[in-house]
Tab-separated table of C-alpha atoms in Angstrom:
chain	number	residue	atom	x	y	z
A	5	UNK	CA	-95.758	-49.318	198.782
A	6	UNK	CA	-96.477	-45.683	200.052
A	7	UNK	CA	-99.491	-45.510	201.144
A	8	UNK	CA	-101.967	-42.712	199.720
A	9	UNK	CA	-102.203	-39.798	201.353
A	10	UNK	CA	-105.809	-39.043	202.674
A	11	UNK	CA	-108.145	-36.127	201.516
A	12	UNK	CA	-108.535	-34.722	204.974
A	13	UNK	CA	-104.327	-34.243	205.116
A	14	UNK	CA	-104.857	-32.356	201.845
A	15	UNK	CA	-107.188	-29.452	202.860
A	16	UNK	CA	-106.356	-26.510	204.878
A	17	UNK	CA	-106.654	-26.596	208.587
A	18	UNK	CA	-109.011	-24.533	210.044
A	19	UNK	CA	-108.817	-21.743	212.896
A	20	UNK	CA	-109.010	-23.686	216.062
A	21	UNK	CA	-110.076	-20.927	217.874
A	22	UNK	CA	-112.629	-18.623	218.094
A	23	UNK	CA	-110.664	-15.551	219.038
A	24	UNK	CA	-108.642	-16.451	215.405
A	25	UNK	CA	-111.446	-16.438	213.524
A	26	UNK	CA	-113.305	-13.855	214.847
A	27	UNK	CA	-109.816	-11.759	214.422
A	28	UNK	CA	-109.516	-12.661	210.762
A	29	UNK	CA	-112.733	-11.847	209.919
A	30	UNK	CA	-112.760	-8.495	211.628
A	31	UNK	CA	-109.652	-7.489	209.891
A	32	UNK	CA	-110.712	-8.752	206.473
A	33	UNK	CA	-113.648	-6.679	206.631
A	34	UNK	CA	-111.313	-3.795	207.797
A	35	UNK	CA	-109.185	-4.527	205.215
A	36	UNK	CA	-111.249	-4.854	202.660
A	37	UNK	CA	-113.164	-1.089	203.584
A	38	UNK	CA	-110.074	0.452	204.083
A	39	UNK	CA	-108.716	-0.307	200.190
A	40	UNK	CA	-112.030	-0.141	199.168
A	41	UNK	CA	-112.212	3.824	200.615
A	42	UNK	CA	-108.896	4.091	199.177
A	43	UNK	CA	-109.175	2.942	196.221
A	44	UNK	CA	-112.475	4.562	195.605
A	45	UNK	CA	-110.712	8.085	196.909
A	46	UNK	CA	-107.829	7.702	194.477
A	47	UNK	CA	-109.925	7.140	191.529
A	48	UNK	CA	-112.115	10.209	192.555
A	49	UNK	CA	-109.322	12.351	192.874
A	50	UNK	CA	-107.874	11.537	189.395
A	51	UNK	CA	-111.340	11.957	187.830
A	52	UNK	CA	-111.337	15.106	190.024
A	53	UNK	CA	-107.752	16.019	188.484
A	54	UNK	CA	-108.891	15.497	185.087
A	55	UNK	CA	-111.969	16.663	184.635
A	56	UNK	CA	-110.884	20.624	185.833
A	57	UNK	CA	-107.812	19.972	183.987
A	58	UNK	CA	-110.178	19.639	181.170
A	59	UNK	CA	-112.480	22.291	181.822
A	60	UNK	CA	-109.331	24.918	182.518
A	61	UNK	CA	-108.262	23.905	179.135
A	62	UNK	CA	-111.761	24.511	177.709
A	63	UNK	CA	-112.221	27.634	179.613
A	64	UNK	CA	-108.887	29.122	178.079
A	65	UNK	CA	-110.012	28.299	174.465
A	66	UNK	CA	-113.281	30.073	175.223
A	67	UNK	CA	-111.554	33.174	175.952
A	68	UNK	CA	-109.510	33.064	172.947
A	69	UNK	CA	-112.464	32.460	170.711
A	70	UNK	CA	-114.470	35.399	172.269
A	71	UNK	CA	-110.711	37.684	171.078
A	72	UNK	CA	-110.944	36.072	167.117
A	73	UNK	CA	-114.570	36.594	167.283
A	74	UNK	CA	-114.171	40.577	167.944
A	75	UNK	CA	-111.897	40.786	164.488
A	76	UNK	CA	-108.406	40.987	163.877
A	77	UNK	CA	-106.203	41.010	166.762
A	78	UNK	CA	-101.996	41.545	167.718
A	79	UNK	CA	-100.858	40.429	170.597
A	80	UNK	CA	-97.819	39.665	172.200
A	81	UNK	CA	-96.438	36.828	174.254
A	82	UNK	CA	-97.361	38.225	177.127
A	83	UNK	CA	-100.638	39.425	176.543
A	84	UNK	CA	-101.667	36.130	175.171
A	85	UNK	CA	-100.120	33.796	178.177
A	86	UNK	CA	-102.387	36.306	180.364
A	87	UNK	CA	-105.373	35.521	178.163
A	88	UNK	CA	-105.349	31.428	178.505
A	89	UNK	CA	-103.552	31.457	182.192
A	90	UNK	CA	-103.644	29.277	184.257
A	91	UNK	CA	-102.422	26.922	181.041
A	92	UNK	CA	-98.985	25.235	181.479
A	93	UNK	CA	-98.569	25.687	177.958
A	94	UNK	CA	-98.940	27.168	174.562
A	95	UNK	CA	-98.000	26.490	170.985
A	96	UNK	CA	-98.475	29.598	168.111
A	97	UNK	CA	-98.533	27.154	164.948
A	98	UNK	CA	-97.270	29.591	161.806
A	99	UNK	CA	-99.000	29.969	158.313
A	100	UNK	CA	-96.497	27.155	156.811
A	101	UNK	CA	-97.862	24.905	159.391
A	102	UNK	CA	-94.698	24.943	161.523
A	103	UNK	CA	-93.996	25.945	165.179
A	104	UNK	CA	-93.717	30.055	164.997
A	105	UNK	CA	-93.464	29.966	169.193
A	106	UNK	CA	-93.627	28.410	172.353
A	107	UNK	CA	-94.234	29.603	175.851
A	108	UNK	CA	-94.479	27.584	179.035
A	109	UNK	CA	-91.995	24.971	180.577
A	110	UNK	CA	-91.983	21.190	178.427
A	111	UNK	CA	-93.947	21.615	175.834
A	112	UNK	CA	-92.622	19.826	172.982
A	113	UNK	CA	-92.797	20.735	169.131
A	114	UNK	CA	-93.767	17.132	168.596
A	115	UNK	CA	-97.645	18.405	169.865
A	116	UNK	CA	-98.241	19.946	166.750
A	117	UNK	CA	-98.414	16.754	164.865
A	118	UNK	CA	-100.179	15.046	167.875
A	119	UNK	CA	-102.879	17.218	167.379
A	120	UNK	CA	-102.872	18.083	163.473
A	121	UNK	CA	-106.331	18.006	162.073
A	122	UNK	CA	-108.089	18.050	165.191
A	123	UNK	CA	-109.510	21.045	165.476
A	124	UNK	CA	-111.100	22.410	168.945
A	125	UNK	CA	-110.875	18.847	170.449
A	126	UNK	CA	-109.398	18.064	173.507
A	127	UNK	CA	-106.893	15.615	172.864
A	128	UNK	CA	-105.353	12.913	175.698
A	129	UNK	CA	-101.921	12.113	175.740
A	130	UNK	CA	-100.491	9.254	177.850
A	131	UNK	CA	-98.106	6.866	176.099
A	132	UNK	CA	-96.202	8.964	173.720
A	133	UNK	CA	-92.524	8.663	174.300
A	134	UNK	CA	-92.011	12.159	172.960
A	135	UNK	CA	-94.434	13.929	174.282
A	136	UNK	CA	-94.976	13.916	178.403
A	137	UNK	CA	-98.648	13.498	179.769
A	138	UNK	CA	-100.829	15.973	179.239
A	139	UNK	CA	-104.309	17.010	177.690
A	140	UNK	CA	-104.128	19.465	174.553
A	141	UNK	CA	-106.614	22.149	172.130
A	142	UNK	CA	-105.830	23.104	169.253
A	143	UNK	CA	-107.536	26.324	168.113
A	144	UNK	CA	-107.843	27.713	164.682
A	145	UNK	CA	-106.687	32.039	165.078
A	146	UNK	CA	-106.921	32.972	161.688
A	147	UNK	CA	-106.459	36.663	161.852
A	148	UNK	CA	-104.253	36.508	164.930
A	149	UNK	CA	-101.203	38.568	164.553
A	150	UNK	CA	-98.258	37.068	167.598
A	151	UNK	CA	-95.345	39.174	168.504
A	152	UNK	CA	-92.468	37.051	169.401
A	153	UNK	CA	-89.011	38.201	170.238
A	154	UNK	CA	-88.231	37.649	166.349
A	155	UNK	CA	-91.146	39.676	164.823
A	156	UNK	CA	-94.338	39.169	164.544
A	157	UNK	CA	-95.682	36.152	163.406
A	158	UNK	CA	-99.089	35.114	162.330
A	159	UNK	CA	-100.823	32.573	163.808
A	160	UNK	CA	-102.834	29.770	161.803
A	161	UNK	CA	-103.532	27.996	165.494
A	162	UNK	CA	-102.924	28.154	168.579
A	163	UNK	CA	-102.121	25.111	170.385
A	164	UNK	CA	-103.191	24.802	174.587
A	165	UNK	CA	-101.742	22.118	176.778
A	166	UNK	CA	-102.136	21.090	180.588
A	167	UNK	CA	-99.832	18.454	181.736
A	168	UNK	CA	-101.769	15.327	183.529
A	169	UNK	CA	-97.968	13.674	184.620
A	170	UNK	CA	-97.678	15.943	188.051
A	171	UNK	CA	-101.272	15.224	188.035
A	172	UNK	CA	-100.673	11.246	187.713
A	173	UNK	CA	-97.774	11.990	190.568
A	174	UNK	CA	-100.161	13.369	193.007
A	175	UNK	CA	-102.384	10.194	192.593
A	176	UNK	CA	-99.225	8.191	192.890
A	177	UNK	CA	-98.293	10.025	195.927
A	178	UNK	CA	-102.163	10.089	197.576
A	179	UNK	CA	-102.218	6.150	197.022
A	180	UNK	CA	-98.183	5.707	198.617
A	181	UNK	CA	-100.192	7.386	201.437
A	182	UNK	CA	-103.227	5.644	201.711
A	183	UNK	CA	-101.332	2.187	202.178
A	184	UNK	CA	-98.996	3.640	204.811
A	185	UNK	CA	-102.070	4.566	206.924
A	186	UNK	CA	-104.260	1.235	206.305
A	187	UNK	CA	-101.221	-0.630	207.363
A	188	UNK	CA	-100.898	0.986	209.796
A	189	UNK	CA	-104.482	1.304	210.763
A	190	UNK	CA	-104.597	-2.815	210.742
A	191	UNK	CA	-101.759	-3.091	213.246
A	192	UNK	CA	-103.596	-0.887	215.107
A	193	UNK	CA	-106.967	-2.860	215.027
A	194	UNK	CA	-105.041	-6.148	215.003
A	195	UNK	CA	-103.481	-4.891	218.790
A	196	UNK	CA	-106.940	-3.336	219.673
A	197	UNK	CA	-108.796	-5.987	218.586
A	198	UNK	CA	-106.762	-8.476	220.153
A	199	UNK	CA	-107.010	-6.678	223.506
A	200	UNK	CA	-110.935	-6.644	222.906
A	201	UNK	CA	-111.499	-10.401	222.473
A	202	UNK	CA	-108.777	-11.314	225.124
A	203	UNK	CA	-111.285	-9.328	227.542
A	204	UNK	CA	-114.352	-10.112	225.731
A	205	UNK	CA	-113.773	-13.945	225.638
A	206	UNK	CA	-112.194	-14.620	229.203
A	207	UNK	CA	-115.874	-15.957	230.159
A	208	UNK	CA	-115.562	-18.941	227.824
A	209	UNK	CA	-112.418	-19.454	228.813
A	210	UNK	CA	-113.959	-19.567	232.241
A	211	UNK	CA	-117.059	-21.846	231.493
A	212	UNK	CA	-114.572	-23.942	229.789
A	213	UNK	CA	-112.539	-24.500	232.937
A	214	UNK	CA	-115.571	-25.069	234.566
A	215	UNK	CA	-117.047	-27.500	232.151
A	216	UNK	CA	-113.760	-29.052	232.674
A	217	UNK	CA	-114.339	-29.610	236.049
A	218	UNK	CA	-117.901	-31.176	235.762
A	219	UNK	CA	-116.356	-33.848	233.188
A	220	UNK	CA	-113.885	-34.446	235.822
A	221	UNK	CA	-116.855	-35.224	238.347
A	222	UNK	CA	-117.425	-32.052	239.967
A	223	UNK	CA	-121.226	-32.631	239.650
A	224	UNK	CA	-122.485	-29.685	241.974
A	225	UNK	CA	-119.997	-27.397	239.538
A	226	UNK	CA	-121.225	-24.906	237.247
A	227	UNK	CA	-120.627	-22.381	234.647
A	228	UNK	CA	-120.237	-19.008	236.453
A	229	UNK	CA	-122.703	-16.038	235.091
A	230	UNK	CA	-122.863	-12.289	235.874
A	231	UNK	CA	-126.319	-11.316	235.131
A	232	UNK	CA	-125.578	-9.201	232.570
A	233	UNK	CA	-127.926	-10.673	229.707
A	234	UNK	CA	-124.892	-11.071	227.355
A	235	UNK	CA	-124.040	-13.676	224.915
A	236	UNK	CA	-122.498	-15.628	226.774
A	237	UNK	CA	-123.918	-15.154	230.195
A	238	UNK	CA	-126.896	-16.934	228.666
A	239	UNK	CA	-124.788	-19.479	226.950
A	240	UNK	CA	-123.674	-20.619	230.692
A	241	UNK	CA	-127.125	-20.243	231.746
A	242	UNK	CA	-128.017	-22.606	228.964
A	243	UNK	CA	-125.910	-24.841	229.404
A	244	UNK	CA	-126.313	-24.965	233.727
A	245	UNK	CA	-129.874	-25.767	233.097
A	246	UNK	CA	-128.980	-28.645	230.753
A	247	UNK	CA	-126.360	-29.589	233.278
A	248	UNK	CA	-129.470	-29.123	236.270
A	249	UNK	CA	-130.961	-31.534	234.152
A	250	UNK	CA	-128.577	-33.961	233.311
A	251	UNK	CA	-128.204	-34.540	237.230
A	252	UNK	CA	-131.761	-35.061	237.830
A	253	UNK	CA	-131.406	-37.473	235.020
A	254	UNK	CA	-128.657	-39.170	236.489
A	255	UNK	CA	-130.140	-39.213	239.920
A	256	UNK	CA	-134.003	-40.466	238.600
A	257	UNK	CA	-131.857	-43.349	236.964
A	258	UNK	CA	-130.278	-44.285	240.077
A	259	UNK	CA	-132.658	-43.624	241.767
A	260	UNK	CA	-134.908	-46.067	239.756
A	261	UNK	CA	-132.443	-48.424	239.678
A	262	UNK	CA	-132.283	-48.318	243.598
A	263	UNK	CA	-135.973	-48.833	243.481
A	264	UNK	CA	-136.507	-51.561	241.036
A	265	UNK	CA	-134.080	-53.664	242.783
A	266	UNK	CA	-135.485	-53.052	245.950
A	267	UNK	CA	-139.307	-53.946	244.675
A	268	UNK	CA	-137.556	-56.909	243.167
A	269	UNK	CA	-135.779	-58.090	246.451
A	270	UNK	CA	-138.777	-58.322	248.785
A	271	UNK	CA	-140.751	-60.862	246.784
A	272	UNK	CA	-137.354	-62.673	246.059
A	273	UNK	CA	-135.950	-62.994	249.583
A	274	UNK	CA	-139.629	-64.441	250.281
A	275	UNK	CA	-139.343	-66.889	247.529
A	276	UNK	CA	-135.940	-67.885	248.744
A	277	UNK	CA	-136.925	-67.920	252.114
A	278	UNK	CA	-139.623	-70.695	251.314
A	279	UNK	CA	-137.202	-72.815	249.131
A	280	UNK	CA	-134.825	-72.784	251.935
A	281	UNK	CA	-137.415	-73.742	254.173
A	282	UNK	CA	-138.418	-76.668	252.015
A	283	UNK	CA	-134.966	-77.997	251.376
A	284	UNK	CA	-133.936	-78.150	255.220
A	285	UNK	CA	-137.094	-80.144	255.623
A	286	UNK	CA	-139.241	-77.548	257.313
A	287	UNK	CA	-142.187	-78.226	255.198
A	288	UNK	CA	-143.474	-81.966	256.230
A	289	UNK	CA	-147.260	-81.317	256.048
A	290	UNK	CA	-148.899	-80.886	252.450
A	291	UNK	CA	-150.932	-77.871	254.207
A	292	UNK	CA	-147.895	-76.240	254.746
A	293	UNK	CA	-146.335	-77.319	251.154
A	294	UNK	CA	-149.463	-75.903	249.823
A	295	UNK	CA	-149.140	-72.037	251.435
A	296	UNK	CA	-145.466	-72.814	250.306
A	297	UNK	CA	-146.356	-72.857	246.803
A	298	UNK	CA	-149.177	-70.358	247.642
A	299	UNK	CA	-146.866	-67.485	248.862
A	300	UNK	CA	-144.377	-68.531	246.185
A	301	UNK	CA	-147.139	-68.250	243.505
A	302	UNK	CA	-147.761	-64.888	244.585
A	303	UNK	CA	-144.638	-63.189	245.177
A	304	UNK	CA	-144.024	-64.007	241.420
A	305	UNK	CA	-147.016	-62.746	240.485
A	306	UNK	CA	-145.664	-59.641	242.054
A	307	UNK	CA	-142.964	-59.509	240.200
A	308	UNK	CA	-144.269	-60.307	237.081
A	309	UNK	CA	-146.526	-57.517	237.323
A	310	UNK	CA	-143.719	-55.448	238.444
A	311	UNK	CA	-141.882	-56.697	234.931
A	312	UNK	CA	-144.714	-55.891	233.135
A	313	UNK	CA	-145.226	-52.202	233.899
A	314	UNK	CA	-141.734	-51.406	234.026
A	315	UNK	CA	-141.579	-53.223	230.524
A	316	UNK	CA	-144.887	-50.811	229.696
A	317	UNK	CA	-143.063	-47.616	231.204
A	318	UNK	CA	-139.975	-48.447	228.696
A	319	UNK	CA	-142.118	-48.432	225.601
A	320	UNK	CA	-144.024	-45.464	226.845
A	321	UNK	CA	-140.205	-43.535	227.531
A	322	UNK	CA	-139.398	-45.019	223.781
A	323	UNK	CA	-142.040	-43.417	222.371
A	324	UNK	CA	-143.117	-46.449	220.519
A	325	UNK	CA	-146.494	-45.479	219.159
A	326	UNK	CA	-149.930	-47.618	220.539
A	327	UNK	CA	-152.311	-48.676	219.118
A	328	UNK	CA	-154.972	-46.476	217.390
A	329	UNK	CA	-159.133	-46.923	217.161
A	330	UNK	CA	-162.312	-44.839	217.870
A	331	UNK	CA	-162.445	-45.829	221.896
A	332	UNK	CA	-165.787	-45.249	223.381
A	333	UNK	CA	-165.205	-44.275	227.078
A	334	UNK	CA	-168.423	-44.565	228.456
A	335	UNK	CA	-167.863	-48.445	227.693
A	336	UNK	CA	-164.790	-48.300	229.151
A	337	UNK	CA	-165.421	-46.432	232.293
A	338	UNK	CA	-168.830	-48.644	233.001
A	339	UNK	CA	-166.683	-52.013	232.766
A	340	UNK	CA	-163.869	-50.187	234.988
A	341	UNK	CA	-166.441	-49.276	237.964
A	342	UNK	CA	-168.623	-52.855	237.048
A	343	UNK	CA	-165.161	-54.546	237.879
A	344	UNK	CA	-164.208	-52.374	240.864
A	345	UNK	CA	-167.597	-53.088	242.398
A	346	UNK	CA	-167.488	-56.794	242.376
A	347	UNK	CA	-163.318	-56.321	243.769
A	348	UNK	CA	-164.644	-54.033	246.356
A	349	UNK	CA	-168.456	-54.846	247.325
A	350	UNK	CA	-168.660	-53.225	250.352
A	351	UNK	CA	-167.510	-49.499	248.516
A	352	UNK	CA	-169.861	-47.196	246.799
A	353	UNK	CA	-168.464	-46.613	243.530
A	354	UNK	CA	-170.426	-44.298	241.204
A	355	UNK	CA	-170.316	-43.251	237.737
A	356	UNK	CA	-171.287	-39.899	236.227
A	357	UNK	CA	-171.639	-40.031	232.691
A	358	UNK	CA	-172.833	-36.681	231.083
A	359	UNK	CA	-172.879	-38.057	227.407
A	360	UNK	CA	-171.404	-40.817	225.258
A	361	UNK	CA	-168.051	-39.666	224.512
A	362	UNK	CA	-164.847	-41.126	222.070
A	363	UNK	CA	-161.474	-40.742	221.821
A	364	UNK	CA	-158.455	-41.792	219.231
A	365	UNK	CA	-156.688	-44.000	220.832
A	366	UNK	CA	-155.500	-47.280	222.467
A	367	UNK	CA	-158.125	-48.898	224.076
A	368	UNK	CA	-156.053	-51.605	226.405
A	369	UNK	CA	-154.262	-48.752	228.136
A	370	UNK	CA	-156.793	-46.111	228.431
A	371	UNK	CA	-158.458	-49.156	230.518
A	372	UNK	CA	-155.415	-49.423	232.407
A	373	UNK	CA	-155.611	-45.670	233.137
A	374	UNK	CA	-159.224	-46.129	234.654
A	375	UNK	CA	-158.423	-49.236	236.720
A	376	UNK	CA	-155.302	-47.724	238.375
A	377	UNK	CA	-156.957	-44.468	239.553
A	378	UNK	CA	-160.184	-46.732	240.742
A	379	UNK	CA	-157.769	-48.765	241.867
A	380	UNK	CA	-155.913	-46.367	244.105
A	381	UNK	CA	-158.748	-44.532	245.038
A	382	UNK	CA	-159.853	-47.707	247.114
A	383	UNK	CA	-156.576	-48.903	247.789
A	384	UNK	CA	-155.766	-45.421	249.688
A	385	UNK	CA	-158.702	-44.396	251.338
A	386	UNK	CA	-160.836	-45.985	254.237
A	387	UNK	CA	-163.091	-48.932	254.029
A	388	UNK	CA	-166.996	-47.529	253.259
A	389	UNK	CA	-165.348	-43.999	251.627
A	390	UNK	CA	-167.564	-43.600	248.242
A	391	UNK	CA	-166.015	-43.094	244.473
A	392	UNK	CA	-167.149	-40.660	242.001
A	393	UNK	CA	-166.495	-41.041	238.688
A	394	UNK	CA	-167.474	-38.124	236.031
A	395	UNK	CA	-167.488	-38.411	232.191
A	396	UNK	CA	-167.699	-35.525	230.332
A	397	UNK	CA	-167.143	-33.650	227.188
A	398	UNK	CA	-165.833	-29.753	227.420
A	399	UNK	CA	-164.803	-28.047	224.232
A	400	UNK	CA	-163.601	-30.593	222.424
A	401	UNK	CA	-161.608	-32.814	225.109
A	402	UNK	CA	-162.968	-35.430	226.861
A	403	UNK	CA	-162.574	-35.217	231.031
A	404	UNK	CA	-162.681	-37.857	232.986
A	405	UNK	CA	-162.289	-37.102	236.806
A	406	UNK	CA	-162.123	-39.592	239.632
A	407	UNK	CA	-162.913	-38.686	243.322
A	408	UNK	CA	-163.082	-39.819	246.586
A	409	UNK	CA	-163.701	-38.208	249.922
A	410	UNK	CA	-160.290	-40.001	251.502
A	411	UNK	CA	-158.052	-38.401	253.825
A	412	UNK	CA	-156.440	-36.684	251.104
A	413	UNK	CA	-152.357	-35.710	250.392
A	414	UNK	CA	-149.976	-33.626	252.161
A	415	UNK	CA	-149.442	-30.196	249.786
A	416	UNK	CA	-145.793	-31.459	250.337
A	417	UNK	CA	-146.246	-34.788	248.299
A	418	UNK	CA	-148.483	-33.691	245.512
A	419	UNK	CA	-145.483	-32.575	243.351
A	420	UNK	CA	-143.995	-36.059	243.865
A	421	UNK	CA	-147.257	-38.475	242.798
A	422	UNK	CA	-146.602	-39.152	239.772
A	423	UNK	CA	-142.671	-40.226	240.583
A	424	UNK	CA	-142.051	-43.952	239.882
A	425	UNK	CA	-141.780	-46.303	243.090
A	426	UNK	CA	-142.704	-42.916	245.087
A	427	UNK	CA	-145.128	-43.757	247.944
A	428	UNK	CA	-146.441	-41.314	250.762
A	429	UNK	CA	-145.501	-42.952	254.062
A	430	UNK	CA	-149.413	-42.443	255.595
A	431	UNK	CA	-151.432	-43.570	252.607
A	432	UNK	CA	-149.107	-45.589	250.334
A	433	UNK	CA	-147.292	-48.798	252.259
A	434	UNK	CA	-146.856	-51.673	250.904
A	435	UNK	CA	-148.461	-53.409	252.744
A	436	UNK	CA	-151.398	-51.844	251.323
A	437	UNK	CA	-150.207	-53.305	248.189
A	438	UNK	CA	-149.217	-51.498	244.626
A	439	UNK	CA	-146.003	-51.091	243.115
A	440	UNK	CA	-145.500	-47.281	243.290
A	441	UNK	CA	-146.203	-47.331	239.491
A	442	UNK	CA	-149.647	-46.706	238.870
A	443	UNK	CA	-149.807	-43.000	238.696
A	444	UNK	CA	-146.475	-43.149	236.739
A	445	UNK	CA	-147.965	-45.587	234.287
A	446	UNK	CA	-151.182	-42.937	233.993
A	447	UNK	CA	-149.002	-40.347	233.375
A	448	UNK	CA	-147.328	-41.823	230.485
A	449	UNK	CA	-150.208	-43.104	229.072
A	450	UNK	CA	-151.972	-40.189	229.312
A	451	UNK	CA	-149.213	-37.976	227.634
A	452	UNK	CA	-149.173	-40.777	224.625
A	453	UNK	CA	-152.302	-39.750	224.143
A	454	UNK	CA	-151.177	-36.061	224.192
A	455	UNK	CA	-153.472	-35.440	227.020
A	456	UNK	CA	-153.029	-34.340	230.330
A	457	UNK	CA	-153.586	-35.364	234.205
A	458	UNK	CA	-153.322	-33.113	237.628
A	459	UNK	CA	-154.372	-34.007	240.957
A	460	UNK	CA	-155.869	-31.930	243.638
A	461	UNK	CA	-156.006	-32.650	247.150
A	462	UNK	CA	-156.636	-30.949	250.240
A	463	UNK	CA	-155.565	-33.320	253.942
A	464	UNK	CA	-158.813	-34.448	255.557
A	465	UNK	CA	-161.166	-33.979	252.085
A	466	UNK	CA	-160.767	-35.982	249.780
A	467	UNK	CA	-158.766	-36.295	246.090
A	468	UNK	CA	-159.583	-35.568	242.896
A	469	UNK	CA	-157.713	-36.681	239.305
A	470	UNK	CA	-158.626	-35.323	236.224
A	471	UNK	CA	-157.488	-36.854	232.655
A	472	UNK	CA	-157.788	-34.509	229.828
A	473	UNK	CA	-158.105	-35.981	226.203
A	474	UNK	CA	-158.783	-34.778	222.871
A	475	UNK	CA	-162.054	-35.845	221.650
A	476	UNK	CA	-163.449	-37.196	218.824
A	477	UNK	CA	-166.750	-35.937	217.426
A	478	UNK	CA	-169.958	-37.908	217.921
A	479	UNK	CA	-170.186	-40.800	215.158
A	480	UNK	CA	-172.881	-39.680	212.534
C-alpha cells in the first residue's frame, strides 16, 4: 500500500537563500516597472497617433466647408488635394452616389458604402476585410465641381481618409523594441544585482563562518564588525552581545555549581569525619558522643539552610509569584531590630522611623530582607559598632537604609557584593558564618517586589545598603 504524500512535500519549495529572494524580488519589481512603463508608453503612442489622425482629418474637413461656404466652386484634383493636405486619401462621390474619382494610394471604393449616411462623422474602420485600417470623414459638397481626367464631375460628397494601419505597425514596432530593451535591461540588472548582492552579503558569510566556529567550541570567537553602522554591522554587534551574555551566563552557572558543591562539601566532610570517628571507636564517652551529635546537627543545619536559600533563589529566578498583601514595614523593622538586639546584646541597633510605611508584597520575604541586611551588618563589623536602620516614605516610594560604621568594602568589590557565594577576603570569611547568599537573596526578593537595592561604601567609613520599594497610600 502506497503511503500518502505529505502536504509539505506538495508545497513549492521556497528559495533557500536571502540572496536568491532579494534577487528575484528586485528583478520582479524591475520587470513590473519596465513592462508597466512600456505598456503605458505604447498606449500613449497609440492614442496620440489616433488623435493626430482625427485632428488632421477634421482640420481638412473644416477647410472644405469654408471653401463651400463661399459659394459654388470648381476645382481640379490637384487643387482639392492641396486643400485637404496632409490627408492621405480622397474619394469624390458623384450625383448618382457612385465613385467619380479617387486620389491617394490604397483607398478602396468600398469606403463609399461604409460611410454612406454618416455625413460629417469620423468613422473608424478596423476589421473590414475589404478596407485597410483607417478613419474616414464624409463631407457633403453640394455646389462643388471637380475637374477629373475624364471631364468635370459634380460632387455630391467628398470622403477624406487617413490610413491608421501604418500607425498600428509603428506601435507594433515600438512594442517589439521595448520588449528587447526590457529583456536586455533585465539581463544587465540580473548580473549587476548578483554582483552587488555578492559583495553586500559577504559580511553575512563571514558571520555564518564565525557562528559555526562558536558552535564548534571556539567560545572566544566573535562575529566580525567594521564600525560602519550598517545593518549587517549592527546585527553582528547584537549577536556578539548575545554571545557575551550567554558566555557570562554559562560562566555563572559553572561558578554557581562549583560554589554550591564546595559549600555542601565542607559540612558533608565534617559529618563524614565524625561518623568515621564513631565507627572506628574513637568516641567512647557520652560527652564525646554528645559533642559529635552536636557538630553533625550543626553541619546538617548549615546544609539545610543552604538548600532552602538555593531553593528560594531558584523560585525567584523562575518568576514564581510571591504572596501579595498590605505589609507594614514599620512593624517588620521593629521586630527585626528587637530580635537583633537579643541575638547581639553587645551591639547598639537603632531604628529611625519617619512614619508608618506600607507596601504591597510578601511579609515573610520582606522580613527576610531586613534580617539579612541587619545580620550582615552584625557579622561583618567589629564588636561595638553601631547599626542604624532608617525607614521613610518619599515620592511614593518606601526607602529602607541600613547603615553601619564598620570597615567598609573596597571599591573594586562593590560590583560583586550581590554575586552568589561571593565573599570579600577580609570581612566575609566562612569562619565568620554565612553562606554568601544573603545579599543575593535580598536583591532577588527586592526585584520581585519591583524595587531596587544599592550599596555604597568606602574603606574605613562604613557601609549603607538602600532598598527602595513602591509605597502604598496611607490607609483611610
